[in-house]
Coordinates of N, CA and C in Angstrom, one line a residue:
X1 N 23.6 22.4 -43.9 CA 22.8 21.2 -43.6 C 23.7 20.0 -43.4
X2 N 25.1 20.7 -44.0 CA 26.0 18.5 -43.9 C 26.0 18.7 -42.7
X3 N 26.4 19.6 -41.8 CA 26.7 20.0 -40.1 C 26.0 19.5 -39.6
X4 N 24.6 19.8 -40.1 CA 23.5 19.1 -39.7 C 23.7 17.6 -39.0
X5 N 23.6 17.4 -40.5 CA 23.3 15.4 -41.0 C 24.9 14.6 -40.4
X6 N 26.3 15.5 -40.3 CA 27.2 15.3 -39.4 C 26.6 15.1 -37.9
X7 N 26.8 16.1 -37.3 CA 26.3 16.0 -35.9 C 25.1 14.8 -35.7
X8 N 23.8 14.5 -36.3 CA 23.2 13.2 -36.4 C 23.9 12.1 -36.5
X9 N 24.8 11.8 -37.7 CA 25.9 10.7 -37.7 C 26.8 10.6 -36.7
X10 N 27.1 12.0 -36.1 CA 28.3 11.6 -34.7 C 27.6 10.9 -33.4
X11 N 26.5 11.6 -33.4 CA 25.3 11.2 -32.2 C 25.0 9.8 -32.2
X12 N 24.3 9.2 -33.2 CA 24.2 7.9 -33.6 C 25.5 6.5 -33.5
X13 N 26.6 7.2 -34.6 CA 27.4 6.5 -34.1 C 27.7 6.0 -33.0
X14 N 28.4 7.4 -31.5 CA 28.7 7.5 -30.3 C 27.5 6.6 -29.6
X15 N 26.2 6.7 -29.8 CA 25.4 5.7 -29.1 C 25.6 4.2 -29.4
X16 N 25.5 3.9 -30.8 CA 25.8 2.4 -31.0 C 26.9 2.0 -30.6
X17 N 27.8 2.7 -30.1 CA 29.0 2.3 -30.2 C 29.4 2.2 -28.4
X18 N 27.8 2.7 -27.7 CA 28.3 2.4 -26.3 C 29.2 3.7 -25.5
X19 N 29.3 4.5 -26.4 CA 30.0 5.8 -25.9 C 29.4 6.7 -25.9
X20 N 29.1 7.8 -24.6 CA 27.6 8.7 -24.5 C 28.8 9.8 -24.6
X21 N 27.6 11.0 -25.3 CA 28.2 12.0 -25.6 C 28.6 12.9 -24.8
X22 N 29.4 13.9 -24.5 CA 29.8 14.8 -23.3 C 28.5 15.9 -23.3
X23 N 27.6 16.3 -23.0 CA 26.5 16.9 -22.8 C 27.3 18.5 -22.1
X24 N 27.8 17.8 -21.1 CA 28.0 19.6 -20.1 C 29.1 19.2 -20.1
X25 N 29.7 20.3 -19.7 CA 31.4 20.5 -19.5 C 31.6 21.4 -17.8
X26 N 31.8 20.8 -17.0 CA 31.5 21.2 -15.8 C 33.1 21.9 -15.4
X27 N 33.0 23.2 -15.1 CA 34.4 23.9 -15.1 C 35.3 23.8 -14.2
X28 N 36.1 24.2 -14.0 CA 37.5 23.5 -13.1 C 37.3 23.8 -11.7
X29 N 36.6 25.5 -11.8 CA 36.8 26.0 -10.3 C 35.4 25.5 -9.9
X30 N 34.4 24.6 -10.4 CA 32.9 24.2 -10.1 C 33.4 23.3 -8.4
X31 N 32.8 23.8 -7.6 CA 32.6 22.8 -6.4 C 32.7 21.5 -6.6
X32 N 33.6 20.8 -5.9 CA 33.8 19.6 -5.8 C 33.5 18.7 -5.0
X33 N 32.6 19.4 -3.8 CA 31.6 18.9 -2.9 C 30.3 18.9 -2.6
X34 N 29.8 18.0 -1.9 CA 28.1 18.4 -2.1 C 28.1 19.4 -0.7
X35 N 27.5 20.6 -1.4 CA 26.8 21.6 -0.5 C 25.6 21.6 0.5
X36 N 25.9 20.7 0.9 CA 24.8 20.3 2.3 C 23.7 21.1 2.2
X37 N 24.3 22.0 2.9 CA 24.0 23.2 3.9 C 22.8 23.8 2.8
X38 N 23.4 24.1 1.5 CA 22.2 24.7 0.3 C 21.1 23.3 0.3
X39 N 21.3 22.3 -0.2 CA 20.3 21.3 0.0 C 19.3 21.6 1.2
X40 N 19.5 21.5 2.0 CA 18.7 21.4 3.9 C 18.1 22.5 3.4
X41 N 18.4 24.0 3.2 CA 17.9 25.1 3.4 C 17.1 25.4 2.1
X42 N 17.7 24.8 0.9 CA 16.2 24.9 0.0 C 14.7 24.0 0.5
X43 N 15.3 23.2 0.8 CA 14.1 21.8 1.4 C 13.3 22.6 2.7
X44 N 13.8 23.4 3.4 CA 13.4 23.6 4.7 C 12.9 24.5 4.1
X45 N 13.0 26.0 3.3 CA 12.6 27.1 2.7 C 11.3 26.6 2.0
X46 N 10.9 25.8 1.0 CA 9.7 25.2 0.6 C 8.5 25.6 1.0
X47 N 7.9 24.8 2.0 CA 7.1 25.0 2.7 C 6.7 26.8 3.3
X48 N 7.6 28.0 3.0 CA 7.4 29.1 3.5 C 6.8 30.2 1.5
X49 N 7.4 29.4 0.5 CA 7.0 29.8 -0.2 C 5.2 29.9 -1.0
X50 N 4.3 29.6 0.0 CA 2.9 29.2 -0.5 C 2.6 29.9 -1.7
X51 N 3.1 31.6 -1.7 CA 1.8 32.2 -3.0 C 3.3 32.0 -4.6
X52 N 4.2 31.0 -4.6 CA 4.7 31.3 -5.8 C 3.6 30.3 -6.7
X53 N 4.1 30.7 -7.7 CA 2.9 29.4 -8.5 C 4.0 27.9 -8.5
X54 N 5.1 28.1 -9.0 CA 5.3 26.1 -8.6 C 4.9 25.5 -7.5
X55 N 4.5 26.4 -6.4 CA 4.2 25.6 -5.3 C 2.9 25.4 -5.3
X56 N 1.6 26.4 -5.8 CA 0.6 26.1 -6.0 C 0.3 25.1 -7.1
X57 N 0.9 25.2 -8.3 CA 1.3 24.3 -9.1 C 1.5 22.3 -9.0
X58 N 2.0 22.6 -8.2 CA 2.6 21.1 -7.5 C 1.6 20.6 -6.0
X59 N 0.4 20.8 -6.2 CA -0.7 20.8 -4.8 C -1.0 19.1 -5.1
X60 N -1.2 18.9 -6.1 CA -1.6 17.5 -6.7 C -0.5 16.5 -6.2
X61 N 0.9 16.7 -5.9 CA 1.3 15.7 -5.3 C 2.2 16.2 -4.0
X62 N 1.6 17.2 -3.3 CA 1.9 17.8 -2.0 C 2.9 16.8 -0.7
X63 N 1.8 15.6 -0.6 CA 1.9 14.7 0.5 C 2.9 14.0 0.0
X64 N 3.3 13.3 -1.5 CA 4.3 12.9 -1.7 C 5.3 13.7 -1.4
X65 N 5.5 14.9 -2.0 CA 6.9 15.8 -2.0 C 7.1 16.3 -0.7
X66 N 6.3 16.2 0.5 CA 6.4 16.0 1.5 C 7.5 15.3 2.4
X67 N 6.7 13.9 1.7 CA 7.4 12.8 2.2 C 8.9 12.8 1.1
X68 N 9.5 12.8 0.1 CA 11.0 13.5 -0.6 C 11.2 13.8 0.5
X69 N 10.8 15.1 0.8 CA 11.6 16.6 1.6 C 11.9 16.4 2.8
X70 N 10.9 15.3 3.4 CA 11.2 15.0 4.8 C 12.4 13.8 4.9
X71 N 11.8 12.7 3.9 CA 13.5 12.0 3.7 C 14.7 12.0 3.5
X72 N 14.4 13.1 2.3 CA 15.8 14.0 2.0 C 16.5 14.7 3.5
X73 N 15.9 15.2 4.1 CA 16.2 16.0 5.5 C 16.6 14.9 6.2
X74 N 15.8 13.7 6.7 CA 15.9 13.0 7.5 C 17.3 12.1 7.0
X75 N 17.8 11.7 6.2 CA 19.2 11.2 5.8 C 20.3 12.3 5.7
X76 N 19.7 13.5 5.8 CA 21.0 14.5 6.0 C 21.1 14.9 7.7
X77 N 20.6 14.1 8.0 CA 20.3 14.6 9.9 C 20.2 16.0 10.0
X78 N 18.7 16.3 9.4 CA 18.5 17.8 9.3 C 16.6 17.8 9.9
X79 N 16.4 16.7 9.8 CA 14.6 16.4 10.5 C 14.4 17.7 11.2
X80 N 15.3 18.0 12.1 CA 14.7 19.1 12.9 C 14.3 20.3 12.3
X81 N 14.7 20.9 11.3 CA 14.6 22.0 10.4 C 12.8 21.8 9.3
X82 N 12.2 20.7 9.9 CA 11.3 20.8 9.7 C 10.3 20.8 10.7
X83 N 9.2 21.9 10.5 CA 7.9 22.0 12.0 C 7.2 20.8 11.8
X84 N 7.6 19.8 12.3 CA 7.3 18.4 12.9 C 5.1 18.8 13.0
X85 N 4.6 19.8 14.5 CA 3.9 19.8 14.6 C 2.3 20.4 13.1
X86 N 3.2 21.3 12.3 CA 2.8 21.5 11.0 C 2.6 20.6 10.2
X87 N 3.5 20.0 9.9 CA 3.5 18.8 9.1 C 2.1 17.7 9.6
X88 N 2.4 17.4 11.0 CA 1.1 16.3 11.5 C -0.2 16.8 11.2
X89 N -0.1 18.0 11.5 CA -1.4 18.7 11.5 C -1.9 18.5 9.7
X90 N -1.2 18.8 8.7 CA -1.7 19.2 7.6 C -1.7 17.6 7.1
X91 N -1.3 16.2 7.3 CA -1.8 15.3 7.1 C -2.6 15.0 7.9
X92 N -2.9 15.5 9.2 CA -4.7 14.9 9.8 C -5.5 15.6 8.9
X93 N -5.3 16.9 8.6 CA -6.1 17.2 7.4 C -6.7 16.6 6.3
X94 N -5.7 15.8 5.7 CA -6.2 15.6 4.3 C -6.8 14.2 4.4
X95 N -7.1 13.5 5.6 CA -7.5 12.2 6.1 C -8.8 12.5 5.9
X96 N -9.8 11.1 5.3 CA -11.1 11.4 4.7 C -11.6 10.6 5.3
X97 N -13.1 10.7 5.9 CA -13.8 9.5 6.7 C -13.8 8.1 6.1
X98 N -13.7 8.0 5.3 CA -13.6 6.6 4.8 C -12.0 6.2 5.3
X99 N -11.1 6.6 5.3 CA -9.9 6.7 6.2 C -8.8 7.0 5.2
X100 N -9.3 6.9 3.8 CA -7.7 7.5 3.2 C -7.3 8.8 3.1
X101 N -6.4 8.6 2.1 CA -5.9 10.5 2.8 C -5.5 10.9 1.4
X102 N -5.8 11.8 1.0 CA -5.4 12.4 -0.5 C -3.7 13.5 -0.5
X103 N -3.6 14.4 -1.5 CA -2.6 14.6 -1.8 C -2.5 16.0 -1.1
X104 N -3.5 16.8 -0.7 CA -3.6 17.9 0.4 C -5.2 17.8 0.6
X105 N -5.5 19.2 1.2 CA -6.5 19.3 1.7 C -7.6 19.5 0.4
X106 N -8.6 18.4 0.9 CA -9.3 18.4 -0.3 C -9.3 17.8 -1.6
X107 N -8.5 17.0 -1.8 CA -8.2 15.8 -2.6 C -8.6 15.1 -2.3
X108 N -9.2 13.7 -3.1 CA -9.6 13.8 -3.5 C -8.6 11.6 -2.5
X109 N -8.3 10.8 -1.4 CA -8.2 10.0 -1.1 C -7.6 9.0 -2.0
X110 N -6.2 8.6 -1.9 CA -5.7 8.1 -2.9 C -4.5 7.1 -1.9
X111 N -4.6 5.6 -2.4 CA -3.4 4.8 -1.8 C -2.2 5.1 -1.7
X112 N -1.6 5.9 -2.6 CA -0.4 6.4 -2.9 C -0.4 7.7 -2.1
X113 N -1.2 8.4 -1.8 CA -0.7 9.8 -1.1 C -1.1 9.2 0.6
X114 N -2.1 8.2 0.8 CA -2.2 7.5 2.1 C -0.9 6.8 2.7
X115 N -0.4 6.0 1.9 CA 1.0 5.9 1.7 C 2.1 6.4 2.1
X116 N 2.2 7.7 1.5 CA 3.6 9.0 1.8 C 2.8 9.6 3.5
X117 N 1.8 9.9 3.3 CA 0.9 10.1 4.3 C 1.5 9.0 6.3
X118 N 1.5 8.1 5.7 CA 2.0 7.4 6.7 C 3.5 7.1 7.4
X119 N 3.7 7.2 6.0 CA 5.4 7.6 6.2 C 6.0 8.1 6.9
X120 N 5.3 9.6 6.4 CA 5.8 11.0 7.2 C 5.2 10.6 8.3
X121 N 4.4 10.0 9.0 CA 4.0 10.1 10.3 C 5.1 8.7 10.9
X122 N 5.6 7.9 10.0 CA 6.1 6.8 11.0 C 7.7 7.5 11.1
X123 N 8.3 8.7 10.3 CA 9.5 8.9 10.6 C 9.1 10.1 11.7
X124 N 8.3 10.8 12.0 CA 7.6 11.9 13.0 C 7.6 10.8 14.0
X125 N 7.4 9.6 14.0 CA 7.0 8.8 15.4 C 5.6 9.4 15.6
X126 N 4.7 9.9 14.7 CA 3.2 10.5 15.2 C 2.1 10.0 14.3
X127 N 2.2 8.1 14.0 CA 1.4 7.9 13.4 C -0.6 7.8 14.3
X128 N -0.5 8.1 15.8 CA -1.2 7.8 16.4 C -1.8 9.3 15.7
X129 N -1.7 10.0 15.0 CA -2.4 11.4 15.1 C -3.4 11.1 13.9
X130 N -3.5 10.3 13.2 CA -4.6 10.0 12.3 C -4.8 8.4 12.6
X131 N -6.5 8.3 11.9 CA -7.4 7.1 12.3 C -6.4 6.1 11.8
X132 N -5.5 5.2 12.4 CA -5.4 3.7 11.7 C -6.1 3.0 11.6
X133 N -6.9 2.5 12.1 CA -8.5 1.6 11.5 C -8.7 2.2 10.6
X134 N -9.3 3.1 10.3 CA -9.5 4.0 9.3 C -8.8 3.5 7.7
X135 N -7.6 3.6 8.1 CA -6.3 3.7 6.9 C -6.7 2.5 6.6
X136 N -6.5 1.4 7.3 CA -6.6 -0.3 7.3 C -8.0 -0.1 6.4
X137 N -9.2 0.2 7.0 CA -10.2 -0.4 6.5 C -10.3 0.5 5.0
X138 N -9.7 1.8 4.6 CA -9.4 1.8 3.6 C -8.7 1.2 2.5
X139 N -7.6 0.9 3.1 CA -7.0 0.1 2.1 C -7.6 -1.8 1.9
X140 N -8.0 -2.0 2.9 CA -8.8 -2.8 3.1 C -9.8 -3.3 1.9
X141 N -10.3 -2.2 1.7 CA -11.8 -1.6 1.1 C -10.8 -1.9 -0.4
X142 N -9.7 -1.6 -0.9 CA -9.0 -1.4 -2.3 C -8.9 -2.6 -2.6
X143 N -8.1 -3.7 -1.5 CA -8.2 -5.1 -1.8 C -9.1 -5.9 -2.2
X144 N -10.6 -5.4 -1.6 CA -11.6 -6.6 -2.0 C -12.3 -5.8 -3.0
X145 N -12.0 -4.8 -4.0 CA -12.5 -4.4 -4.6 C -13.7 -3.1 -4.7
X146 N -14.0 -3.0 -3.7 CA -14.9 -1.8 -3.2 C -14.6 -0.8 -3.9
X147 N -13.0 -0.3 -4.2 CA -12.7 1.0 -5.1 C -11.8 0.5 -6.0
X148 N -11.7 1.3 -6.8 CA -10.7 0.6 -8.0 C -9.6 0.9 -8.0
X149 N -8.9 -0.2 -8.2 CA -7.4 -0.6 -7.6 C -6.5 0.6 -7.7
X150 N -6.7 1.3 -8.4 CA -5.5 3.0 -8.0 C -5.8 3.4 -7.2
X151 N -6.8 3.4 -6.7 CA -7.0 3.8 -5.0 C -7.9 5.2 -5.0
X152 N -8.3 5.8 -6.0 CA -9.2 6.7 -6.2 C -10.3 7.2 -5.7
X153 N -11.0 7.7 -4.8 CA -12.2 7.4 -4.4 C -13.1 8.5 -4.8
X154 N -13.8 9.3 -5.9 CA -14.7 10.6 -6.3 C -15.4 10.2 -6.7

């Protein structure tokens, strides 16, 4: 138990004191560069895994991690590695007549997934593929109070 109440007192100390503790010990022959090439090709691979459960798991914020995956790509000048036409297609999808757009199909219209939603369409150059009036008078609708300011609409 002193081992214990030691290791607490070294932890404590090392914090007040402004000095963070060595957590991992990263080994000598460990890569010294960033691996691109694995980055791009997990991000690009994503989208082909549909029946694992983290991917089913993670449906609730789809359109965001979307928009990550596509920025991540798009700063590694890797855009192309993603089906551009897929992608447009499954955010005209989740576009709701009132004009916002939820987090996939069937969700549920949300400012924040309208948002990532537009994004991905303005680095696609294919924002003309869903209603803009639409989007406007949605968000529109959030401003004067119509929905409640999270942007929620069920």
């Amino acid at each position: 138990m002193a081992s214990s109440a030691n290791q607490v007192l070294t932890f404590i100390l090392a914090v007040t004191k402004g000095t963070p503790l060595k957590d991992v010990t990263i080994k000598a022959d460990a890569p010294s560069e960033l691996l691109l090439q694995k980055h791009v090709d997990y991000i690009a691979a994503y989208s082909d895994k549909v029946n694992d459960y983290e991917y089913l798991m993670t449906e609730y914020l789809r359109m965001s991690g979307i928009y990550w995956g596509i920025t991540a790509l798009d700063l590694m000048k890797q855009l192309p590695k993603m089906n551009k036409e897929e992608v447009v297609s499954f955010v005209k999808s989740c576009q709701h007549d009132c004009g916002g757009i939820g987090a996939s199909v069937s969700h549920d219209p949300h400012l924040l997934y309208t948002l990532s939603a537009v994004q991905i369409l303005s680095i696609f150059d294919a924002v003309d593929a869903i209603n803009v009036d639409k989007v406007v008078e949605f968000i529109r609708g959030l401003q004067g109070g119509r929905i409640p300011l999270g942007g929620s609409v069920g």
